[in-house]
DNA sequence: AGGTTGACGTTAG
DNA sequence: TCTAACGCCAACC
């Protein structure tokens, strides 16, 4: 697994995220078979070209905690990600510290069987919110 | 070769 | 629910 292949695998997994849903860096890492490379998933997205085709829905990847990671005090990456998510219908809330958060119980997308995911089987993979609500 | 960084995750209190 | 601490691994200096 080279760096280029890692990036390609990350992009392929990220493109699987359905519209209006979000997942975590760790889950992308999990889907490509490298669960402990969660940090590098973000790194791969950072180096991704915004003009690639098919387009990369990078905005659908956030922290496992449901928070949009801050790229840094002087950057507006988090703000752009928030706008991109809201444009898809994902509701983003703002915490006290100005952090953007998404309710994973509603918009979370964490299937373990993406390889067998079919358009007609999507009804049986979103049972993550069975705990409450 | 060693120390620090980073679009993270999990566990403990 | 939120904060603090530890673990993780490649890139960078």
GROMACS .gro file of C-alpha atoms (C1' of nucleotides) in nm:
model
  159
    1UNK     CA    1   0.000   0.000   0.000
    2UNK     CA    2   0.174   0.309  -0.128
    3UNK     CA    3   0.078   0.661  -0.044
    4UNK     CA    4  -0.081   0.706  -0.387
    5UNK     CA    5  -0.282   0.386  -0.346
    6UNK     CA    6  -0.385   0.494   0.001
    7UNK     CA    7  -0.512   0.822  -0.138
    8UNK     CA    8  -0.697   0.643  -0.418
    9UNK     CA    9  -0.858   0.405  -0.171
   10UNK     CA   10  -0.964   0.694   0.049
   11UNK     CA   11  -1.120   0.879  -0.242
   12UNK     CA   12  -1.302   0.568  -0.356
   13UNK     CA   13  -1.448   0.514  -0.011
   14UNK     CA   14  -1.542   0.879   0.033
   15UNK     CA   15  -1.734   0.874  -0.295
   16UNK     CA   16  -1.953   0.599  -0.151
   17UNK     CA   17  -2.100   0.832   0.109
   18UNK     CA   18  -2.458   0.903   0.004
   19UNK     CA   19  -2.594   1.252  -0.038
   20UNK     CA   20  -2.716   1.405   0.284
   21UNK     CA   21  -2.509   1.171   0.499
   22UNK     CA   22  -2.180   1.205   0.682
   23UNK     CA   23  -1.919   0.964   0.816
   24UNK     CA   24  -1.593   0.981   1.008
   25UNK     CA   25  -1.228   0.969   0.913
   26UNK     CA   26  -1.192   0.653   1.116
   27UNK     CA   27  -1.470   0.482   0.926
   28UNK     CA   28  -1.314   0.566   0.591
   29UNK     CA   29  -0.991   0.420   0.725
   30UNK     CA   30  -1.188   0.117   0.838
   31UNK     CA   31  -1.347   0.070   0.495
   32UNK     CA   32  -1.011   0.066   0.320
   33UNK     CA   33  -0.874  -0.186   0.568
   34UNK     CA   34  -0.655   0.049   0.772
   35UNK     CA   35  -0.854   0.143   1.083
   36UNK     CA   36  -0.557   0.296   1.263
   37UNK     CA   37  -0.479   0.538   0.982
   38UNK     CA   38  -0.767   0.766   1.063
   39UNK     CA   39  -0.541   1.068   1.079
   40UNK     CA   40  -0.404   1.004   0.732
   41UNK     CA   41  -0.751   0.995   0.581
   42UNK     CA   42  -0.777   1.364   0.660
   43UNK     CA   43  -0.431   1.411   0.518
   44UNK     CA   44  -0.537   1.245   0.194
   45UNK     CA   45  -0.842   1.470   0.169
   46UNK     CA   46  -0.622   1.770   0.233
   47UNK     CA   47  -0.408   1.687  -0.070
   48UNK     CA   48  -0.710   1.604  -0.288
   49UNK     CA   49  -0.774   1.822  -0.588
   50UNK     CA   50  -1.110   2.004  -0.579
   51UNK     CA   51  -1.146   1.966  -0.956
   52UNK     CA   52  -1.119   1.589  -0.980
   53UNK     CA   53  -1.382   1.387  -1.164
   54UNK     CA   54  -1.597   1.231  -1.038
   55UNK     CA   55  -1.614   1.497  -0.766
   56UNK     CA   56  -1.496   1.408  -0.417
   57UNK     CA   57  -1.759   1.471  -0.147
   58UNK     CA   58  -1.493   1.554   0.111
   59UNK     CA   59  -1.742   1.758   0.313
   60UNK     CA   60  -1.917   1.436   0.416
   61UNK     CA   61  -1.618   1.327   0.622
   62UNK     CA   62  -1.605   1.470   0.974
   63UNK     CA   63  -1.476   1.361   1.314
   64UNK     CA   64  -1.622   1.057   1.485
   65UNK     CA   65  -1.751   1.289   1.753
   66UNK     CA   66  -1.965   1.461   1.494
   67UNK     CA   67  -1.754   1.775   1.496
   68UNK     CA   68  -1.597   1.939   1.193
   69UNK     CA   69  -1.223   1.954   1.251
   70UNK     CA   70  -1.064   2.297   1.262
   71UNK     CA   71  -0.802   2.338   0.991
   72UNK     CA   72  -0.647   2.614   1.195
   73UNK     CA   73  -0.740   2.952   1.340
   74UNK     CA   74  -0.656   3.140   1.021
   75UNK     CA   75  -0.828   2.902   0.780
   76UNK     CA   76  -1.189   2.889   0.667
   77UNK     CA   77  -1.191   2.522   0.567
   78UNK     CA   78  -1.430   2.429   0.844
   79UNK     CA   79  -1.664   2.711   0.742
   80UNK     CA   80  -1.661   2.596   0.380
   81UNK     CA   81  -1.732   2.242   0.492
   82UNK     CA   82  -2.026   2.360   0.695
   83UNK     CA   83  -2.172   2.547   0.399
   84UNK     CA   84  -2.121   2.246   0.173
   85UNK     CA   85  -2.302   2.019   0.418
   86UNK     CA   86  -2.591   2.257   0.466
   87UNK     CA   87  -2.622   2.280   0.088
   88UNK     CA   88  -2.685   1.904   0.091
   89UNK     CA   89  -2.951   1.931   0.357
   90UNK     CA   90  -2.732   1.833   0.651
   91UNK     CA   91  -2.809   2.037   0.959
   92UNK     CA   92  -2.498   2.180   1.124
   93UNK     CA   93  -2.505   2.329   1.473
   94UNK     CA   94  -2.255   2.567   1.628
   95UNK     CA   95  -2.104   2.493   1.967
   96UNK     CA   96  -1.999   2.743   2.228
   97UNK     CA   97  -1.642   2.747   2.103
   98UNK     CA   98  -1.765   2.815   1.750
   99UNK     CA   99  -1.720   2.454   1.649
  100UNK     CA  100  -1.949   2.301   1.387
  101UNK     CA  101  -2.122   1.981   1.484
  102UNK     CA  102  -2.350   1.733   1.309
  103UNK     CA  103  -2.592   1.494   1.475
  104UNK     CA  104  -2.448   1.155   1.385
  105UNK     CA  105  -2.763   0.980   1.506
  106UNK     CA  106  -2.947   1.142   1.218
  107UNK     CA  107  -2.694   1.198   0.941
  108UNK     CA  108  -2.435   0.933   1.041
  109UNK     CA  109  -2.343   0.672   0.779
  110UNK     CA  110  -2.135   0.383   0.913
  111UNK     CA  111  -2.202   0.063   0.717
  112UNK     CA  112  -1.964  -0.227   0.767
  113UNK     CA  113  -2.064  -0.392   0.440
  114UNK     CA  114  -2.011  -0.127   0.180
  115UNK     CA  115  -1.881  -0.383  -0.069
  116UNK     CA  116  -2.220  -0.553  -0.085
  117UNK     CA  117  -2.411  -0.229  -0.061
  118UNK     CA  118  -2.681  -0.224  -0.328
  119UNK     CA  119  -2.934   0.048  -0.416
  120UNK     CA  120  -3.215  -0.184  -0.304
  121UNK     CA  121  -3.041  -0.296   0.016
  122UNK     CA  122  -2.988   0.046   0.165
  123UNK     CA  123  -3.287  -0.003   0.390
  124UNK     CA  124  -3.100  -0.251   0.609
  125UNK     CA  125  -2.773  -0.069   0.663
  126UNK     CA  126  -2.885   0.245   0.842
  127UNK     CA  127  -2.994   0.082   1.166
  128UNK     CA  128  -2.736   0.267   1.372
  129UNK     CA  129  -2.987   0.489   1.550
  130UNK     CA  130  -3.179   0.206   1.713
  131UNK     CA  131  -3.066   0.319   2.060
  132UNK     CA  132  -3.290   0.621   2.083
  133UNK     CA  133  -3.476   0.884   1.891
  134DA     C1'  134   1.810   0.862   1.353
  135DG     C1'  135   1.518   1.134   1.688
  136DG     C1'  136   1.150   1.474   1.798
  137DT     C1'  137   0.732   1.715   1.657
  138DT     C1'  138   0.309   1.764   1.397
  139DG     C1'  139  -0.162   1.652   1.231
  140DA     C1'  140  -0.886   1.753   0.843
  141DC     C1'  141  -0.828   1.127   1.445
  142DG     C1'  142  -1.021   0.765   1.787
  143DT     C1'  143  -1.091   0.547   2.220
  144DT     C1'  144  -1.094   0.525   2.709
  145DA     C1'  145  -1.135   0.726   3.181
  146DG     C1'  146  -1.324   1.071   3.511
  147DT     C1'  147  -2.228   1.572   2.779
  148DC     C1'  148  -1.779   1.757   2.822
  149DT     C1'  149  -1.275   1.759   2.941
  150DA     C1'  150  -0.834   1.529   2.993
  151DA     C1'  151  -0.509   1.174   2.878
  152DC     C1'  152  -0.318   0.809   2.590
  153DG     C1'  153  -0.251   0.561   2.152
  154DC     C1'  154  -0.187   0.564   1.676
  155DC     C1'  155   0.119   0.618   1.221
  156DA     C1'  156   0.314   0.866   0.819
  157DA     C1'  157   0.508   1.312   0.689
  158DC     C1'  158   0.816   1.665   0.806
  159DC     C1'  159   1.224   1.899   1.000
   0.00000   0.00000   0.00000
